[in-house]
Coordinates of C-alpha atoms and ligand atoms in Angstrom, one line a residue:
M14 CA -0.2 -25.8 44.5
Q15 CA -1.2 -22.1 45.4
V16 CA -2.7 -20.3 42.8
A17 CA -5.2 -18.5 43.1
P18 CA -8.3 -18.2 41.2
T19 CA -8.3 -15.0 39.0
G20 CA -8.0 -14.9 35.2
S21 CA -10.3 -16.6 32.6
L22 CA -10.5 -19.7 31.0
L23 CA -12.8 -21.1 28.1
I24 CA -12.6 -25.2 27.6
R25 CA -14.4 -25.5 23.7
Q26 CA -16.3 -28.4 22.6
V27 CA -17.2 -30.8 25.0
R28 CA -20.4 -32.6 26.2
L29 CA -21.7 -32.0 29.6
W30 CA -22.8 -34.1 31.5
R31 CA -25.5 -32.2 34.0
G32 CA -26.9 -35.0 36.9
R33 CA -28.1 -37.8 36.7
G34 CA -30.8 -38.6 34.2
L35 CA -29.7 -35.7 32.1
P36 CA -29.1 -36.7 28.6
L37 CA -25.2 -35.6 27.6
S38 CA -25.7 -31.9 25.9
P39 CA -24.5 -31.2 22.5
P40 CA -20.6 -30.0 21.7
Q41 CA -20.3 -26.7 23.4
D42 CA -17.7 -24.3 25.5
I43 CA -17.7 -23.6 28.7
L44 CA -16.4 -20.1 29.3
I45 CA -15.4 -19.7 33.3
R46 CA -14.2 -16.9 35.3
E47 CA -12.4 -16.1 38.3
G48 CA -12.7 -20.3 39.3
R49 CA -16.6 -20.0 39.0
V50 CA -18.7 -21.2 36.0
A51 CA -19.6 -18.6 34.0
A52 CA -21.3 -19.4 30.7
T53 CA -21.8 -22.4 29.0
G54 CA -23.0 -22.5 25.0
D55 CA -21.9 -22.8 21.4
G56 CA -19.8 -20.7 19.5
L57 CA -18.6 -18.2 22.9
A58 CA -15.2 -15.8 22.7
A59 CA -13.3 -15.9 24.2
P60 CA -12.2 -13.2 26.1
E61 CA -8.5 -11.7 26.4
G62 CA -6.0 -13.0 27.5
S63 CA -7.9 -15.9 28.9
A64 CA -6.3 -19.7 28.2
V65 CA -7.8 -21.6 25.5
E66 CA -8.2 -25.6 25.7
E67 CA -9.2 -28.1 23.1
G68 CA -12.1 -30.4 24.5
R69 CA -12.6 -32.1 20.7
G70 CA -15.7 -33.8 22.3
R71 CA -14.7 -34.9 25.3
I72 CA -17.4 -35.2 28.0
V73 CA -17.4 -33.3 31.0
I74 CA -18.8 -33.5 34.7
P75 CA -17.8 -32.1 37.7
G76 CA -15.4 -32.8 39.7
L77 CA -15.2 -36.3 41.1
V78 CA -15.3 -36.4 45.0
E79 CA -13.2 -38.6 47.2
A80 CA -15.4 -39.1 49.7
H81 CA -13.2 -41.8 52.7
T82 CA -9.4 -42.1 52.4
H83 CA -6.8 -41.6 55.1
L84 CA -4.5 -39.2 55.2
G85 CA -0.5 -39.3 56.6
Y86 CA -0.2 -43.1 56.1
S87 CA -0.1 -44.0 52.6
L88 CA 2.6 -45.6 50.9
L89 CA 2.8 -44.0 47.7
G90 CA 5.8 -43.2 46.1
L91 CA 7.5 -45.9 48.3
P92 CA 9.3 -49.5 48.0
W93 CA 6.2 -52.0 48.1
F94 CA 5.3 -53.5 51.6
R95 CA 5.3 -57.2 51.4
N96 CA 1.6 -58.2 53.0
E97 CA 1.4 -60.8 56.0
V98 CA -0.6 -58.9 58.2
G99 CA -2.9 -61.2 60.2
P100 CA -6.3 -61.7 60.1
A101 CA -7.6 -59.5 63.0
L102 CA -8.5 -55.3 63.2
A103 CA -5.6 -55.4 65.8
D104 CA -3.5 -56.6 63.4
K105 CA -3.5 -54.2 61.1
I106 CA -3.5 -51.5 63.1
Q107 CA -0.1 -52.6 64.7
A108 CA 1.4 -53.5 61.6
E109 CA 0.6 -50.3 60.5
K110 CA 2.4 -49.0 63.5
D111 CA 4.8 -50.9 63.0
E112 CA 5.9 -50.2 59.5
L113 CA 5.3 -46.2 60.0
R114 CA 8.2 -46.6 62.6
R115 CA 10.1 -48.6 60.7
R116 CA 9.8 -46.5 57.5
R117 CA 10.2 -43.1 59.4
I118 CA 6.4 -42.6 57.2
D119 CA 6.1 -38.8 56.7
P120 CA 2.9 -37.7 57.0
E121 CA 3.3 -34.8 55.1
K122 CA 5.3 -35.8 52.6
Q123 CA 3.0 -39.2 52.0
S124 CA -0.8 -37.0 52.3
T125 CA 0.6 -34.9 49.5
R126 CA 1.6 -37.6 47.4
Q127 CA -1.1 -38.7 48.3
L128 CA -3.5 -36.0 47.1
V129 CA -1.6 -35.2 44.1
R130 CA -2.6 -38.8 42.6
S131 CA -6.3 -38.2 43.6
A132 CA -6.0 -35.0 42.4
E133 CA -4.8 -36.4 38.9
L134 CA -7.1 -38.7 38.5
G135 CA -9.8 -36.2 38.6
S136 CA -10.8 -35.5 42.2
T137 CA -11.3 -32.1 43.3
L138 CA -13.1 -33.1 46.7
L139 CA -11.6 -35.6 49.0
R140 CA -12.5 -36.2 52.6
G141 CA -10.1 -37.9 54.2
H142 CA -9.6 -39.9 57.6
V143 CA -6.4 -38.3 59.4
A144 CA -5.5 -41.3 62.7
I145 CA -5.9 -39.7 66.1
D146 CA -4.8 -41.9 68.9
T147 CA -2.5 -41.8 72.4
D148 CA 0.3 -43.1 70.5
V149 CA 0.8 -41.5 67.7
G150 CA -0.4 -38.2 68.9
L151 CA -1.1 -34.9 66.7
A152 CA 1.9 -35.2 64.4
P153 CA -0.3 -36.9 61.7
L154 CA -2.7 -34.5 61.7
E155 CA -0.4 -31.3 61.9
G156 CA 1.5 -32.9 58.6
V157 CA -1.8 -33.4 56.8
L158 CA -2.6 -30.3 57.4
R159 CA 0.5 -28.7 56.0
S160 CA -0.1 -30.8 52.6
R161 CA -3.8 -29.9 52.3
K162 CA -2.4 -26.1 52.3
A163 CA 0.2 -26.3 50.4
C164 CA -2.2 -28.4 48.1
R165 CA -5.2 -26.2 48.4
G166 CA -5.3 -25.4 44.3
T167 CA -4.5 -28.9 43.4
I168 CA -8.0 -29.9 45.5
E169 CA -9.9 -29.3 48.7
V170 CA -9.4 -31.3 51.6
Q171 CA -12.0 -32.1 54.6
T172 CA -9.8 -33.8 57.4
V173 CA -11.7 -36.2 59.8
A174 CA -9.7 -36.5 63.1
F175 CA -10.3 -40.0 63.3
P176 CA -10.0 -42.4 66.8
Q177 CA -8.9 -44.9 64.7
A178 CA -7.9 -47.4 68.3
G179 CA -11.3 -46.4 70.1
L180 CA -12.2 -43.2 71.6
L181 CA -13.9 -44.1 75.2
S182 CA -11.9 -47.5 75.4
R183 CA -8.6 -45.7 75.4
P184 CA -8.1 -42.8 77.5
G185 CA -6.6 -39.5 76.8
T186 CA -8.5 -39.8 73.5
L187 CA -11.2 -38.0 73.6
E188 CA -8.7 -34.7 74.8
L189 CA -6.4 -35.2 71.8
M190 CA -9.8 -35.3 70.2
E191 CA -11.1 -31.9 71.2
E192 CA -6.9 -30.9 70.2
A193 CA -7.0 -32.5 67.0
L194 CA -10.4 -30.1 66.9
R195 CA -8.8 -26.9 67.7
L196 CA -6.0 -27.4 65.7
G197 CA -8.4 -27.2 62.7
A198 CA -9.5 -30.9 61.6
D199 CA -12.3 -30.4 59.8
I200 CA -14.6 -33.4 61.4
V201 CA -15.2 -35.6 64.2
G202 CA -14.6 -38.7 63.3
G203 CA -16.3 -42.3 65.2
L204 CA -15.3 -45.6 65.4
D205 CA -17.3 -49.4 66.0
P206 CA -18.8 -47.8 69.2
S207 CA -19.9 -51.2 70.7
Q208 CA -17.5 -54.1 69.1
I209 CA -14.4 -51.6 69.5
D210 CA -15.7 -49.3 72.4
R211 CA -17.8 -52.0 73.8
D212 CA -20.3 -49.5 75.2
P213 CA -22.7 -47.7 72.4
R214 CA -24.9 -45.2 73.7
G215 CA -21.5 -44.5 75.8
S216 CA -19.0 -44.1 72.7
L217 CA -21.8 -42.2 70.1
D218 CA -22.5 -39.5 73.3
M219 CA -18.9 -38.9 73.2
T220 CA -18.7 -38.7 69.6
F221 CA -22.1 -36.6 69.3
G222 CA -20.6 -34.6 72.4
L223 CA -17.4 -33.7 71.2
A224 CA -19.3 -32.7 67.9
E225 CA -21.8 -30.3 69.6
R226 CA -19.1 -28.4 71.6
S227 CA -16.9 -27.5 68.2
A228 CA -19.6 -27.3 66.2
K229 CA -18.0 -29.6 63.5
P230 CA -20.1 -33.0 61.4
I231 CA -19.3 -36.4 62.3
D232 CA -18.4 -38.9 60.0
I233 CA -18.4 -42.7 61.6
H234 CA -16.5 -45.6 60.7
L235 CA -19.2 -48.2 61.5
H236 CA -17.8 -52.5 60.0
E237 CA -20.8 -53.8 62.8
P238 CA -22.0 -56.7 61.1
G239 CA -25.8 -57.4 60.6
E240 CA -28.2 -56.7 63.8
L241 CA -24.8 -55.1 66.0
G242 CA -24.4 -52.5 63.4
A243 CA -28.1 -51.1 63.0
F244 CA -28.7 -50.9 66.7
S245 CA -25.8 -48.1 66.0
I246 CA -27.3 -46.8 63.1
E247 CA -31.0 -46.7 65.0
L248 CA -28.3 -44.9 68.2
I249 CA -26.6 -42.8 65.3
L250 CA -30.3 -41.6 64.3
E251 CA -32.2 -41.2 67.5
R252 CA -28.8 -38.4 68.1
T253 CA -28.8 -37.0 65.0
R254 CA -32.8 -36.0 65.1
A255 CA -32.5 -34.9 68.8
L256 CA -29.1 -32.4 68.1
G257 CA -31.2 -31.2 64.6
L258 CA -28.1 -32.4 63.4
Q259 CA -29.5 -33.4 60.3
G260 CA -27.5 -33.0 57.3
R261 CA -24.4 -32.7 59.1
V262 CA -23.9 -37.0 59.9
M263 CA -22.4 -39.4 57.6
I264 CA -21.8 -42.9 58.3
S265 CA -18.9 -44.8 56.3
H266 CA -19.0 -48.5 55.6
A267 CA -22.3 -49.5 57.2
F268 CA -21.6 -53.2 56.1
C269 CA -24.8 -54.3 57.9
L270 CA -26.9 -52.4 56.3
G271 CA -26.1 -54.9 53.7
D272 CA -26.4 -58.2 56.1
I273 CA -29.7 -57.6 57.6
G274 CA -32.3 -57.4 54.6
P275 CA -34.1 -55.7 52.7
A276 CA -37.3 -54.9 54.9
Y277 CA -35.1 -54.0 57.9
A278 CA -33.3 -52.2 55.5
G279 CA -35.5 -50.2 53.8
R280 CA -36.7 -48.9 57.6
L281 CA -33.4 -47.8 58.1
G282 CA -33.1 -46.3 55.2
E283 CA -35.7 -44.1 54.7
M284 CA -35.2 -42.8 58.3
L285 CA -31.7 -41.9 56.9
A286 CA -32.7 -40.2 54.0
R287 CA -35.5 -38.4 57.1
E288 CA -32.7 -36.8 58.8
Q289 CA -30.0 -36.5 55.9
V290 CA -27.8 -38.9 57.5
A291 CA -24.9 -40.2 54.2
I292 CA -23.6 -43.4 53.9
M293 CA -20.5 -44.1 52.6
T294 CA -19.8 -47.0 50.5
T295 CA -16.8 -48.6 49.2
A296 CA -18.4 -51.2 47.8
P297 CA -16.0 -54.0 49.1
L298 CA -16.2 -57.0 47.0
A299 CA -15.3 -59.5 50.1
R300 CA -18.6 -57.9 52.5
A301 CA -21.6 -57.2 52.7
C302 CA -22.6 -54.1 52.2
P303 CA -25.1 -50.9 51.2
S304 CA -27.6 -51.6 48.2
L305 CA -27.4 -48.6 46.2
A306 CA -30.5 -49.3 44.6
L307 CA -32.3 -49.7 47.5
L308 CA -30.3 -46.8 49.4
S309 CA -31.0 -43.9 46.3
S310 CA -34.9 -45.4 45.2
L311 CA -35.3 -44.2 49.1
G312 CA -33.3 -40.7 48.9
V313 CA -30.5 -41.0 50.9
I314 CA -27.4 -39.4 50.3
V315 CA -24.8 -42.1 48.9
C316 CA -21.2 -41.3 48.4
S317 CA -18.2 -43.7 47.6
G318 CA -14.6 -43.3 48.4
S319 CA -11.4 -45.7 48.3
D320 CA -10.9 -45.6 51.8
G321 CA -6.9 -46.3 52.6
V322 CA -5.1 -46.6 49.6
R323 CA -1.8 -48.2 48.9
D324 CA -0.9 -48.5 52.7
T325 CA -0.3 -51.3 54.7
W326 CA -4.3 -52.7 55.1
G327 CA -4.2 -53.3 51.2
P328 CA -2.9 -53.1 47.9
F329 CA -5.8 -52.7 46.1
N330 CA -7.1 -49.2 46.2
N331 CA -6.0 -46.4 43.9
A332 CA -7.4 -43.2 44.1
D333 CA -9.2 -43.8 41.0
M334 CA -12.7 -42.4 41.9
L335 CA -13.7 -43.3 38.3
E336 CA -13.0 -46.8 38.9
R337 CA -14.7 -46.6 41.8
A338 CA -17.8 -45.8 40.2
M339 CA -17.3 -49.6 38.3
L340 CA -16.2 -51.2 41.1
L341 CA -19.7 -50.1 42.7
A342 CA -21.5 -51.1 39.3
Q343 CA -20.2 -54.5 39.4
R344 CA -21.0 -55.2 43.0
N345 CA -24.1 -54.0 42.9
G346 CA -24.7 -55.9 39.4
F347 CA -25.4 -53.0 37.5
R348 CA -25.4 -53.4 33.2
R349 CA -27.5 -50.7 32.3
D350 CA -26.7 -47.3 31.2
D351 CA -28.6 -45.5 33.7
D352 CA -27.4 -47.9 36.7
L353 CA -24.0 -46.7 35.7
E354 CA -25.0 -43.8 35.7
L355 CA -26.3 -43.6 39.6
A356 CA -22.3 -45.6 40.9
L357 CA -20.8 -42.7 39.4
D358 CA -23.3 -40.2 40.9
S359 CA -22.3 -41.3 44.0
C360 CA -18.7 -40.2 42.9
T361 CA -19.6 -36.8 41.3
F362 CA -23.0 -34.9 43.3
G363 CA -23.7 -38.1 46.1
G364 CA -20.6 -37.1 47.1
A365 CA -20.3 -33.3 47.5
R366 CA -23.8 -33.2 49.3
A367 CA -22.7 -35.4 51.4
L368 CA -19.8 -33.4 52.2
G369 CA -21.6 -30.2 52.3
V370 CA -20.9 -28.4 49.2
A371 CA -23.2 -26.5 48.0
D372 CA -21.4 -24.7 45.0
Y373 CA -21.2 -27.6 43.2
G374 CA -22.1 -28.8 39.4
L375 CA -21.7 -27.3 35.8
H376 CA -24.4 -24.3 36.4
E377 CA -23.2 -20.7 35.8
G378 CA -21.8 -19.8 39.4
A379 CA -20.7 -23.0 40.2
R380 CA -17.4 -23.1 41.1
A381 CA -15.3 -24.4 38.1
D382 CA -13.9 -28.0 39.0
L383 CA -14.1 -30.4 36.0
V384 CA -12.4 -33.2 34.7
L385 CA -12.8 -33.7 30.9
L386 CA -13.7 -37.6 30.4
T387 CA -12.7 -39.8 27.2
G388 CA -15.9 -41.3 26.0
E389 CA -18.5 -42.2 23.5
T390 CA -21.0 -42.2 26.9
L391 CA -20.2 -41.4 30.3
A392 CA -20.9 -45.5 30.5
D393 CA -18.2 -45.8 27.9
A394 CA -16.2 -42.9 30.0
I395 CA -16.5 -45.8 33.0
V396 CA -16.1 -48.4 31.8
S397 CA -12.9 -47.6 29.8
R398 CA -11.6 -45.5 32.7
S399 CA -9.0 -43.7 29.8
P400 CA -6.1 -41.8 31.4
N401 CA -6.8 -39.0 29.0
R402 CA -8.2 -37.3 31.8
T403 CA -7.9 -32.8 32.1
V404 CA -8.5 -32.1 35.2
V405 CA -9.3 -28.0 35.8
R406 CA -9.3 -27.1 39.5
Q407 CA -10.7 -23.6 39.6
G408 CA -10.2 -22.7 36.9
R409 CA -7.3 -23.1 36.1
V410 CA -6.0 -26.6 34.3
I411 CA -3.6 -28.4 36.5
A412 CA -3.0 -32.1 35.3
R413 CA -3.8 -33.6 31.8
H414 CA -3.6 -37.3 30.5
S415 CA -3.6 -38.0 34.7
E416 CA -0.6 -35.6 35.2
I417 CA -0.2 -33.2 37.6
T418 CA 1.0 -29.9 35.1
A419 CA 4.6 -28.2 35.6
A420 CA 3.1 -24.6 36.5
A421 CA 0.2 -27.4 39.5
A422 CA 3.4 -28.8 40.7
A423 CA 5.6 -25.8 41.2
Ligands
ZN519 ZN1 -11.4 -45.9 56.8

């Protein structure tokens, strides 16, 4: 899984999706050299020694972006976990700890299993939160960083140091967070400054202080509902503006945007757009959540993710970002083709913007991370979610029929 991008690949006869609002191109070829899109057009010649992939009229999109998941504690590949976990957040945190201890979960192995599964399904870029707390220390992060290195030819991974049990409220966590960022975590994580840390200003000042000292971006889990959550968003915006961190802050979940009414959500949306603070939504079925149509109409960067994949928190998520696009569409009451395209935008271009990746797309010079999908139209591809997907990472085919190739797995 560590092959460097070399050589060239010609993908024949695919229809290109270059972004929201643009029609699929007529069937044409894509030439990739040294891991970059070198040319697109009809009847391109394969350079000598180049690999050739027959597209057969399939749709090609840039790689799916898994903008929010958790790494290290997935139970993928392990016997089924019978979920009898209580309803409170504390129950869920405790259940995870108990199960990890009972099964002696190896974060590196479980992270690798999950990264491979994500890649097989078409994600080429992923942001994974890794729990940092005074019980587990830094061992999960160390395991995840090893698995990231091993999988770098398959998927690009950003890691978030995530103070899952609280930051300010748990003495010793701040020091562990500092150490996690020194070890190689890419992003400063945060969590409910009022509901968990019980001191919104103190908690956020600590999170933003970590970001300032480490010069790393921020990604805050915000589950707080209604006015409480909206107040936290205002405090986050205030700090983003004061510290000049535009484009470097993400709020994950932001359920409150779905239950404060459209007028207030619209005002916050305008501020989020101005400060380039991205919103990540999984489009949960059982909770209020941000409106994709409202946020995108205001120019807010919106991305999406699976959240935990097959873990003690819940059994449903499966790392499939094409399925996530469908769930986003359903949760937002979408039926129209252009709205389905908006949902997919959050799982592709929106995700890349939110994760700060600039060379993303199908234009000449873009990173050659892409997916071939089966479908008559883009909306059909989302709704059908065919497993007949071919995944290209850095110009190499790493999965066919949603299964990792032998060469990529070696
Ligand atoms: Zn999460």
